[in-house]
Short mmCIF file of C-alpha atoms in Angstrom, two decimals:
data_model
loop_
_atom_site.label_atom_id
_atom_site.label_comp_id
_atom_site.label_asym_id
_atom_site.label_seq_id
_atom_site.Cartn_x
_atom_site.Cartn_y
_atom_site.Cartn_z
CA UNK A 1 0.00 0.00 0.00
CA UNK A 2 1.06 3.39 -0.77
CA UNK A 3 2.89 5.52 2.47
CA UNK A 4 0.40 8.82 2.05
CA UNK A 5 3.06 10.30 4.34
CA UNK A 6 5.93 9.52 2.37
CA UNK A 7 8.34 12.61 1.76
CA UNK A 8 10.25 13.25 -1.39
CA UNK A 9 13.80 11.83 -1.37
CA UNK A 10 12.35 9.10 0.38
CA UNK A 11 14.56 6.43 -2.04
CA UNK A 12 18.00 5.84 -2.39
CA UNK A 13 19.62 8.78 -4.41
CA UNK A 14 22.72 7.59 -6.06
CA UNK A 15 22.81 8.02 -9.76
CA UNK A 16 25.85 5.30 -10.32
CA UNK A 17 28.89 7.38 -11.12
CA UNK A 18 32.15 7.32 -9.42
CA UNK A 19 31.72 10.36 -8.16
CA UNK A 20 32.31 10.76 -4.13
CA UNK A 21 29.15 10.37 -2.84
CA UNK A 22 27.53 9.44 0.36
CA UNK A 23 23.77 8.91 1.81
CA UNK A 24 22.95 8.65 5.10
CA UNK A 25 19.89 7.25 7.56
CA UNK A 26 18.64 8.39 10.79
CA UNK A 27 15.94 5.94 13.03
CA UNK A 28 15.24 6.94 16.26
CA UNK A 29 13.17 5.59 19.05
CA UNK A 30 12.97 7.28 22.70
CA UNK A 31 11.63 4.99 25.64
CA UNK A 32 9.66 8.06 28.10
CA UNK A 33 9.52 5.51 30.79
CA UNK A 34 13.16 4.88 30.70
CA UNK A 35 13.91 8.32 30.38
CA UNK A 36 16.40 6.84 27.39
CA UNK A 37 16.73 7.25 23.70
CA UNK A 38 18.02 4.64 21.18
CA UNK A 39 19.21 6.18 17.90
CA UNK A 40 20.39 4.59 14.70
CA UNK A 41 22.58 5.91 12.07
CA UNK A 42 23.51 4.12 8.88
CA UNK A 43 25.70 5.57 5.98
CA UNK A 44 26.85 4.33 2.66
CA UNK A 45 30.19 5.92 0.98
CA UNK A 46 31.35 5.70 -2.26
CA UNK A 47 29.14 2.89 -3.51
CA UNK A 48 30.46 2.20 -7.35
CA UNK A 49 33.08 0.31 -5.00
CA UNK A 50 36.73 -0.20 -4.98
CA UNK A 51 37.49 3.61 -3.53
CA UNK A 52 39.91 3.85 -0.81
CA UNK A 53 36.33 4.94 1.46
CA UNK A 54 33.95 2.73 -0.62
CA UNK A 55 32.07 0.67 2.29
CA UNK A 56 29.22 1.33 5.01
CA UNK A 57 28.83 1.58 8.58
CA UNK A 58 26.24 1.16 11.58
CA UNK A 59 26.22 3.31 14.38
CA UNK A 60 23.85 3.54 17.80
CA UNK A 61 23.84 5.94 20.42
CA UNK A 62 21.89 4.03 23.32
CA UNK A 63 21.15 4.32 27.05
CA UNK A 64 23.11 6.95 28.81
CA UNK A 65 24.85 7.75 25.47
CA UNK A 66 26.80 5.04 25.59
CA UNK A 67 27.87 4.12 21.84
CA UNK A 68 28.54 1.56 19.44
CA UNK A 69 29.95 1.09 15.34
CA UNK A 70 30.41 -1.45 13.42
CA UNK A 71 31.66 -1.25 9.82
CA UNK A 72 30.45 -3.19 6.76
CA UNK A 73 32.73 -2.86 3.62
CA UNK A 74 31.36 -5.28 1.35
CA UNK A 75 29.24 -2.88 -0.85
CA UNK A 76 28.08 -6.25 -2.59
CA UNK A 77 26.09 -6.99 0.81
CA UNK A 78 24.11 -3.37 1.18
CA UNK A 79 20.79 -2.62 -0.91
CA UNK A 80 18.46 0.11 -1.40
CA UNK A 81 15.34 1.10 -2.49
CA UNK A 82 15.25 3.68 -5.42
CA UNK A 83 11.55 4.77 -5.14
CA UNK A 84 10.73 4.66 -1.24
CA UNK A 85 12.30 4.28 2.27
CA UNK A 86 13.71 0.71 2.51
CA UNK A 87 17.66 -0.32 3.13
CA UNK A 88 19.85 -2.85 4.47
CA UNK A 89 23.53 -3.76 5.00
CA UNK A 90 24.53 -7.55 5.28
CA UNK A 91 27.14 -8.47 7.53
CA UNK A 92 27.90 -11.62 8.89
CA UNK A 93 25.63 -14.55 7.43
CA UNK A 94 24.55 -18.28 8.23
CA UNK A 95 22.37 -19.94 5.33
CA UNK A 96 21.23 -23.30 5.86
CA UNK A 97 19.36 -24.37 2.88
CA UNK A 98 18.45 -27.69 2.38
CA UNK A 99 21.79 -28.62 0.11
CA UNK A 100 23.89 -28.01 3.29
CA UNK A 101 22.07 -29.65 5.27
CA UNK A 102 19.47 -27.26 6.21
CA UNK A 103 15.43 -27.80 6.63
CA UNK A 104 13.64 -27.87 3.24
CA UNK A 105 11.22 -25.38 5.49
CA UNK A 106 13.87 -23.63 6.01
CA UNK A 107 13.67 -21.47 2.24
CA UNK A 108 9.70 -21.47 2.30
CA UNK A 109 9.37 -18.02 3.58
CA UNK A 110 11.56 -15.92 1.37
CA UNK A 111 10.58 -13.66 -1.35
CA UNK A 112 10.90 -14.51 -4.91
CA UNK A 113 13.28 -15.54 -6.34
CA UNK A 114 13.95 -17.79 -3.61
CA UNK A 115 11.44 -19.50 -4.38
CA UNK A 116 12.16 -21.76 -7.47
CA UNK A 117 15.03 -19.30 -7.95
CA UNK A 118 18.62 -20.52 -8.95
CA UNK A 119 21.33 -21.57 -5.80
CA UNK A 120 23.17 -17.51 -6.27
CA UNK A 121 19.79 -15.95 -5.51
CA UNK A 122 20.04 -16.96 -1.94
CA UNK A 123 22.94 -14.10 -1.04
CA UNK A 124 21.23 -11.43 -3.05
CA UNK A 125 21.08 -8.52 -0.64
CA UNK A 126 16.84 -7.46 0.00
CA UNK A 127 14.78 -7.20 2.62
CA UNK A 128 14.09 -10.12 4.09
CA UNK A 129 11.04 -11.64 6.49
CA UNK A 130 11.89 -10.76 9.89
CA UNK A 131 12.04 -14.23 10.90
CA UNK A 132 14.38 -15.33 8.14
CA UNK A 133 16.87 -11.70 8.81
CA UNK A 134 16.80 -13.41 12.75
CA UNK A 135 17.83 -17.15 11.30
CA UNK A 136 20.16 -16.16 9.11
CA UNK A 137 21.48 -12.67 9.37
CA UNK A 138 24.17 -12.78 11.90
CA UNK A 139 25.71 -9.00 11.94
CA UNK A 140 23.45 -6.09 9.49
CA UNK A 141 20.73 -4.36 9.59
CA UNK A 142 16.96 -3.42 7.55
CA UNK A 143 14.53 -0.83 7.73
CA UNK A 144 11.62 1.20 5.96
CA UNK A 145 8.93 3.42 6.73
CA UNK A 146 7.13 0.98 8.49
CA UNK A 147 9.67 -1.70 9.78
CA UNK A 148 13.52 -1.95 11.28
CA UNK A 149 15.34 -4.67 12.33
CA UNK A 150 19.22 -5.78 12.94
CA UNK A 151 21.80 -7.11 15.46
CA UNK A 152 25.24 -5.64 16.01
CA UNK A 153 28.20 -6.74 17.46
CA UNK A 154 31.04 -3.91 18.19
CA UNK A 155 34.62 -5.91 18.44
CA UNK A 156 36.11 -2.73 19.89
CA UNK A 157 34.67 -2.96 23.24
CA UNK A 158 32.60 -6.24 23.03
CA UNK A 159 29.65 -4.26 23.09
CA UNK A 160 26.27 -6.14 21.49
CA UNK A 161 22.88 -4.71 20.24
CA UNK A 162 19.79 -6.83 18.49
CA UNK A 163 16.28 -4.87 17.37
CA UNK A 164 12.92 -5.38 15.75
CA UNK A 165 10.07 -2.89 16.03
CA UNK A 166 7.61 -1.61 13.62
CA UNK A 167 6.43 1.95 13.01
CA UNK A 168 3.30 3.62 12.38
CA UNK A 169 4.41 6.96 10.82
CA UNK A 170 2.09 9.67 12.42
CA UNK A 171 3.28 13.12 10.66
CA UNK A 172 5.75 13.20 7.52
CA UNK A 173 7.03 16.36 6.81
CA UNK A 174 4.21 18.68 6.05
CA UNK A 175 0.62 18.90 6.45
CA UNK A 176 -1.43 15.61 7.24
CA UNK A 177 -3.63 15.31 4.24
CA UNK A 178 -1.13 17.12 2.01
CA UNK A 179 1.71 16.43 -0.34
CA UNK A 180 4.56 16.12 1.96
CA UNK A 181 7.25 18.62 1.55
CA UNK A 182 11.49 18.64 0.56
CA UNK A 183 12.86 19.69 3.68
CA UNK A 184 15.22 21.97 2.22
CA UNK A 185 12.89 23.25 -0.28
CA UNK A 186 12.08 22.68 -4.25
CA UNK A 187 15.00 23.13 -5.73
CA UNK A 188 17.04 19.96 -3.39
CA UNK A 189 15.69 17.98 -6.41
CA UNK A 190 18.57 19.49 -8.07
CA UNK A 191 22.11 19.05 -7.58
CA UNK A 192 23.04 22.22 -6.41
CA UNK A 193 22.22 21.90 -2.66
CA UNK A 194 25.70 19.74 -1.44
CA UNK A 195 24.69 17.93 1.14
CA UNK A 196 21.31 17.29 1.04
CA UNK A 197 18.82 16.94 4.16
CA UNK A 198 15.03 15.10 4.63
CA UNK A 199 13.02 14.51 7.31
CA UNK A 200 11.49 11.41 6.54
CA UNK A 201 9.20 10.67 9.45
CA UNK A 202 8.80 13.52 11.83
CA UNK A 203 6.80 11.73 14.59
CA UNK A 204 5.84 8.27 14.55
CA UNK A 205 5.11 5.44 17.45
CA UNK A 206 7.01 2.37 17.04
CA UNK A 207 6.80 -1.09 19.05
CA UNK A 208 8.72 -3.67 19.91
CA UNK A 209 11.98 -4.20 21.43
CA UNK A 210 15.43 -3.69 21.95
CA UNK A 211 18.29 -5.59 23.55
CA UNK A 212 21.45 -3.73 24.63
CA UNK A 213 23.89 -5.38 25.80
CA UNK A 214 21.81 -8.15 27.33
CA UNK A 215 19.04 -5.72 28.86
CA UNK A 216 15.98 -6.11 27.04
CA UNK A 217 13.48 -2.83 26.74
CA UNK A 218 10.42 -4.05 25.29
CA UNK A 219 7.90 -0.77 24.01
CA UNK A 220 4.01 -0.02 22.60
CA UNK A 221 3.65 3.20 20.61
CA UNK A 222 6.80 4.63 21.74
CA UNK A 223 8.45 8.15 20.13
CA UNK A 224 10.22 7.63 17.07
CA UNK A 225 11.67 9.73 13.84
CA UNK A 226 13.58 9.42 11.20
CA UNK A 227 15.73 11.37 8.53
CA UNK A 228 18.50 10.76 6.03
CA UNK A 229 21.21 13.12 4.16
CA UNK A 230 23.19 13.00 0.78
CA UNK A 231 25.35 14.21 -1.30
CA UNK A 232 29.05 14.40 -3.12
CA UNK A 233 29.91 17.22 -0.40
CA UNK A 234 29.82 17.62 2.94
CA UNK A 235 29.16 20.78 4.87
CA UNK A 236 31.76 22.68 6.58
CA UNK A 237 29.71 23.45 10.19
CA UNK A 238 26.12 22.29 11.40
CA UNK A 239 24.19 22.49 14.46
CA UNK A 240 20.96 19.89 15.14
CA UNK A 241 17.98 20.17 17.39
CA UNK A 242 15.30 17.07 17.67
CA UNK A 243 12.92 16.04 19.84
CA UNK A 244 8.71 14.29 19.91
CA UNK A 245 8.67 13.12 23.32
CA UNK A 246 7.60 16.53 25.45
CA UNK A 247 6.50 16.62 28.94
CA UNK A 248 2.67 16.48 28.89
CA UNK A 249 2.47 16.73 25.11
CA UNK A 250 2.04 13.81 23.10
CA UNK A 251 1.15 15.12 19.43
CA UNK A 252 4.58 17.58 19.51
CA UNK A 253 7.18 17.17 17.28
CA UNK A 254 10.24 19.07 16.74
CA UNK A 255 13.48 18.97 13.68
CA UNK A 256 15.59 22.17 13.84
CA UNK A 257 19.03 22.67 12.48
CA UNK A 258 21.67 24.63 10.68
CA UNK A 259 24.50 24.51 8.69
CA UNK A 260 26.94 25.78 6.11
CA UNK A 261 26.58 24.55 2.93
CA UNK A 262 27.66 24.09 -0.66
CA UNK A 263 25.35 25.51 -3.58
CA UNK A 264 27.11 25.71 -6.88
CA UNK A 265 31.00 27.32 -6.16
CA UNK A 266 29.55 29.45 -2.92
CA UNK A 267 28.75 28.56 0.70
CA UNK A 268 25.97 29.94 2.39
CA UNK A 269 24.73 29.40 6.28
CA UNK A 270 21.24 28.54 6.47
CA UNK A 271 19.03 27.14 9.00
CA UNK A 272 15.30 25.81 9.76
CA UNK A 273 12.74 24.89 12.66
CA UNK A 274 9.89 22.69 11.85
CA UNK A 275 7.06 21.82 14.28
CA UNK A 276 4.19 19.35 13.99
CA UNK A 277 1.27 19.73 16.77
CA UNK A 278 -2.11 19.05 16.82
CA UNK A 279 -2.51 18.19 12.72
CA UNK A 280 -0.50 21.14 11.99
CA UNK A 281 2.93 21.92 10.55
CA UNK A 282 4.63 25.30 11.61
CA UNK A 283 7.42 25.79 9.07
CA UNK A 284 10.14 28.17 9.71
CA UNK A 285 12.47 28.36 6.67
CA UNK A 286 14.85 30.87 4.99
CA UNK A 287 12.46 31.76 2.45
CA UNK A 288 9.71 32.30 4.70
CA UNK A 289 10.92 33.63 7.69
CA UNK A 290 13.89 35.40 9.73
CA UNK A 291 16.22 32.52 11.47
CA UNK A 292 18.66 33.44 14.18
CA UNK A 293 20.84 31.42 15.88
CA UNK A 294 22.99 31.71 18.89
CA UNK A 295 25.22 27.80 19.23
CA UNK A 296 27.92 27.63 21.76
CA UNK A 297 30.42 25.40 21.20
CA UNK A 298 29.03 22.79 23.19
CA UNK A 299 25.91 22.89 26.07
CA UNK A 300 23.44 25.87 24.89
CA UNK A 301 21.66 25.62 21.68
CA UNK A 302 19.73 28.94 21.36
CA UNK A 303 17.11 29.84 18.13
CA UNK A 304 14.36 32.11 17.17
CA UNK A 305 12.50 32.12 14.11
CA UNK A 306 9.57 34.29 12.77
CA UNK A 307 7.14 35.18 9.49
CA UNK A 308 4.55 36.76 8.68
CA UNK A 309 1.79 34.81 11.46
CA UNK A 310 4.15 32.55 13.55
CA UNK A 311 7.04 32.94 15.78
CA UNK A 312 9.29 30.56 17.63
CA UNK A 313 12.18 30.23 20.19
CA UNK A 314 14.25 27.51 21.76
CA UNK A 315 16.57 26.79 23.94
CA UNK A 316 18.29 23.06 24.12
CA UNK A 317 20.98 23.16 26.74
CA UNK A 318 22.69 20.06 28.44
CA UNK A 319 25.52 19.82 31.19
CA UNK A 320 26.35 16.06 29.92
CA UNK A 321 29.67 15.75 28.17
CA UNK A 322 28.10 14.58 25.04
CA UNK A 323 29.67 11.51 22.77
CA UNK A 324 31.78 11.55 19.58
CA UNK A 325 29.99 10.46 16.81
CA UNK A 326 31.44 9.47 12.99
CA UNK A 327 30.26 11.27 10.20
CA UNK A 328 31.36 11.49 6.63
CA UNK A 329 33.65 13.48 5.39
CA UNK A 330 36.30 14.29 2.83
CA UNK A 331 38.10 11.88 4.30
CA UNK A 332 35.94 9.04 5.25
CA UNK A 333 33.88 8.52 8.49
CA UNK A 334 35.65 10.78 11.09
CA UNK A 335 34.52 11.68 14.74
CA UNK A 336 33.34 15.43 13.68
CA UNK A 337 29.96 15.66 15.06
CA UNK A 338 29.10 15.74 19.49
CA UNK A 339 25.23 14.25 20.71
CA UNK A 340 23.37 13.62 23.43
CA UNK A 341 20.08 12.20 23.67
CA UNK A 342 19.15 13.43 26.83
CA UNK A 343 19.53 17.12 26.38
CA UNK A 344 17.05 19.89 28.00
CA UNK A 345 14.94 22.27 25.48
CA UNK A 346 12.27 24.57 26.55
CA UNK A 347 9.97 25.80 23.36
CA UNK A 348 7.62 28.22 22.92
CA UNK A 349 5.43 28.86 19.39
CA UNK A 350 3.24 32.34 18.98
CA UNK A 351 1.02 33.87 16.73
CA UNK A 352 1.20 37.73 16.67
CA UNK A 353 2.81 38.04 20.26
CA UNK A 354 -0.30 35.19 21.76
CA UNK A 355 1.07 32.18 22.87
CA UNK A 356 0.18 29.11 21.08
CA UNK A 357 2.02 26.44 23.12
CA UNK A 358 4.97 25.86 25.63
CA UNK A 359 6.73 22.92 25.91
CA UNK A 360 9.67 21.55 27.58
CA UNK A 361 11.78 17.90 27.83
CA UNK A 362 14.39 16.30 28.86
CA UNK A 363 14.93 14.02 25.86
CA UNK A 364 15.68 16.16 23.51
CA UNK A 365 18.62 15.24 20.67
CA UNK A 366 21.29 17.57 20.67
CA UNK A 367 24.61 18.01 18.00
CA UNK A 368 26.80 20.36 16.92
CA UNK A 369 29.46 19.05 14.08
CA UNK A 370 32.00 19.80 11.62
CA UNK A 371 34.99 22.76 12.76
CA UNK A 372 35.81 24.58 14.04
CA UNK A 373 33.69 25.08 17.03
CA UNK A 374 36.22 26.84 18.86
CA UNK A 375 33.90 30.35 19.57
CA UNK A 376 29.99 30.76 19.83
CA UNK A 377 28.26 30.54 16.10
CA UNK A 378 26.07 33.09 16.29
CA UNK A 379 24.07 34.11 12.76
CA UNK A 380 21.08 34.79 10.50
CA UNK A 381 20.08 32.96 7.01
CA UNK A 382 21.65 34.39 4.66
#
């Protein structure tokens, strides 16, 4: 069935080339009871293959912050969809069909072509049922709109993760009812916005459950989000803001960020706040409003934003350390971005000076990346 939520850039953007290029995915989940947040971040570098940073890694930020990577650089092993959310990376696999002494049961459940299909079809990347991704998929990972799944094993520090909860996407980006909207505006469908940015699921409630390492958190219509980036550059400086799991508000959702970026042979510094409450999207962007921004270089995230109806200002501060996180780069996957997932923000939305809503939390998603971030960034849209 068609996802009437579904954003643009949904699919898998590269165009085949050898040009550098990376995409990236963003799933996360936040537990209120457990005061925690899981979040999930895949990326994809250089995909034609054979490039000195050609490969893939898995990344999750879990309870506490506490972290864990694994990298997968067999490009053969990682699939895509072109026309809609849906991904996977294959690590470490165990297939038992029947001419190795598996069950003849044991093939029954796949997708075509494994049915009747020839012997090679078997380790052709896809998504798989979940039940068959459990038997036989040892290390990866899969997702969509509506599903994600995986089990991860760090060899660094020993450190083990396993996962498998579906989503029921509640607000897209845009409107309910609408067409859902290019987060960085019409012209991202060309290729003169380096990187580019989409919220693909602003607010959704997913369920299920989560193992890290060895604790199990088992969840019903718990907070979760999603988002992905993309490009053949990467931006110089950026500053992110998320959060749908607000004290006392249940139908809040919240994506704000900033960054310099390349369009063309220029940079600019641009930045956005997006909020989704009660059936309603509240869209503060550079051609429809005034954005201001005041980020230190780490613990107090300060923004205001205002148009013609609608104002907004925020404040995301933490006194946490924060944890290193890889991102892509020139140079490969580097630690050049900070989170936490249990960062403070206070919000407050108005229209013409009357307040509309305040809202506050403690599990909000905090970054600054790139560098340096040596003084306060403090600036307006360009």
């Amino acid at each position: 069935m068609p996802n009437p939520l579904q954003t643009p850039h949904s699919g898998y953007h590269w165009d085949g080339s050898e040009r550098r290029f990376f995409e990236g995915w963003y799933y996360r989940v936040t537990l209120p009871e457990h005061r925690q947040t899981f979040a999930f971040m895949y990326s994809i570098e250089d995909p034609i293959g054979s490039k000195l940073h050609s490969g893939g890694s898995a990344q999750i930020l879990g309870p506490n912050d506490e972290y864990i990577c694994r990298s997968f650089p067999d490009m053969k092993k990682f699939w895509a969809w072109r026309d809609s959310l849906g991904l996977g990376h294959w690590g470490k696999t165990e297939w038992l069909p029947p001419f190795q002494g598996g069950r003849e049961g044991d093939l029954l459940n796949f997708p075509p072509p494994y049915q009747g299909g020839q012997e090679g079809d078997l380790l052709k990347p896809r998504l798989l049922p979940p039940e068959d991704f459990t038997r036989h998929i040892q290390q990866g990972y899969q997702g969509t709109a509506k599903w994600h799944q995986g089990s991860l094993h760090d060899p660094g520090t020993g450190h083990t993760a396993h996962w498998q909860y579906e989503i029921q996407p509640i607000y897209g980006w845009g409107n309910p009812g609408q067409p859902q909207q290019s987060t960085a505006g019409f012209f991202s469908f060309l290729q003169i916005f380096e990187p580019g940015w989409q919220i693909l699921m602003a607010h959704g409630l997913a369920t299920g459950w989560i193992e890290w390492n060895g604790k199990r958190y088992e969840f019903t219509n718990a907070p979760a989000y999603a988002e992905k980036n993309w490009g053949g550059a990467f931006p110089q400086k950026w500053f992110w803001l998320n959060c749908n799991c607000f004290d006392d508000q249940p139908d809040l959702a919240l994506t704000a960020g900033g960054g310099r970026r390349g369009i063309l042979w220029w940079m600019e510094s641009v930045a956005m706040v997006g909020i989704h409450y009660q059936g309603k999207f509240y869209e503060f962007v550079p051609w429809n409003s005034q954005v201001s921004w005041q980020i230190q270089p780490w613990g107090k995230w300060e923004m205001q934003a205002k148009n013609s109806q609608y104002e907004v200002e925020l404040l995301g501060t933490t006194d946490l350390p924060g944890t290193p996180l890889r991102a892509p780069t020139r140079d490969g996957m580097q630690f050049v971005c900070q989170d936490t997932m249990l960062g403070n923000l206070t919000l407050e939305l108005r229209e013409k000076s009357q307040t509309i809503l305040k809202a506050s939390s403690s599990l909000c998603g905090l970054e600054i990346g790139g560098s340096p971030w040596e003084q306060p960034w403090m600036s307006k849209s360009d």
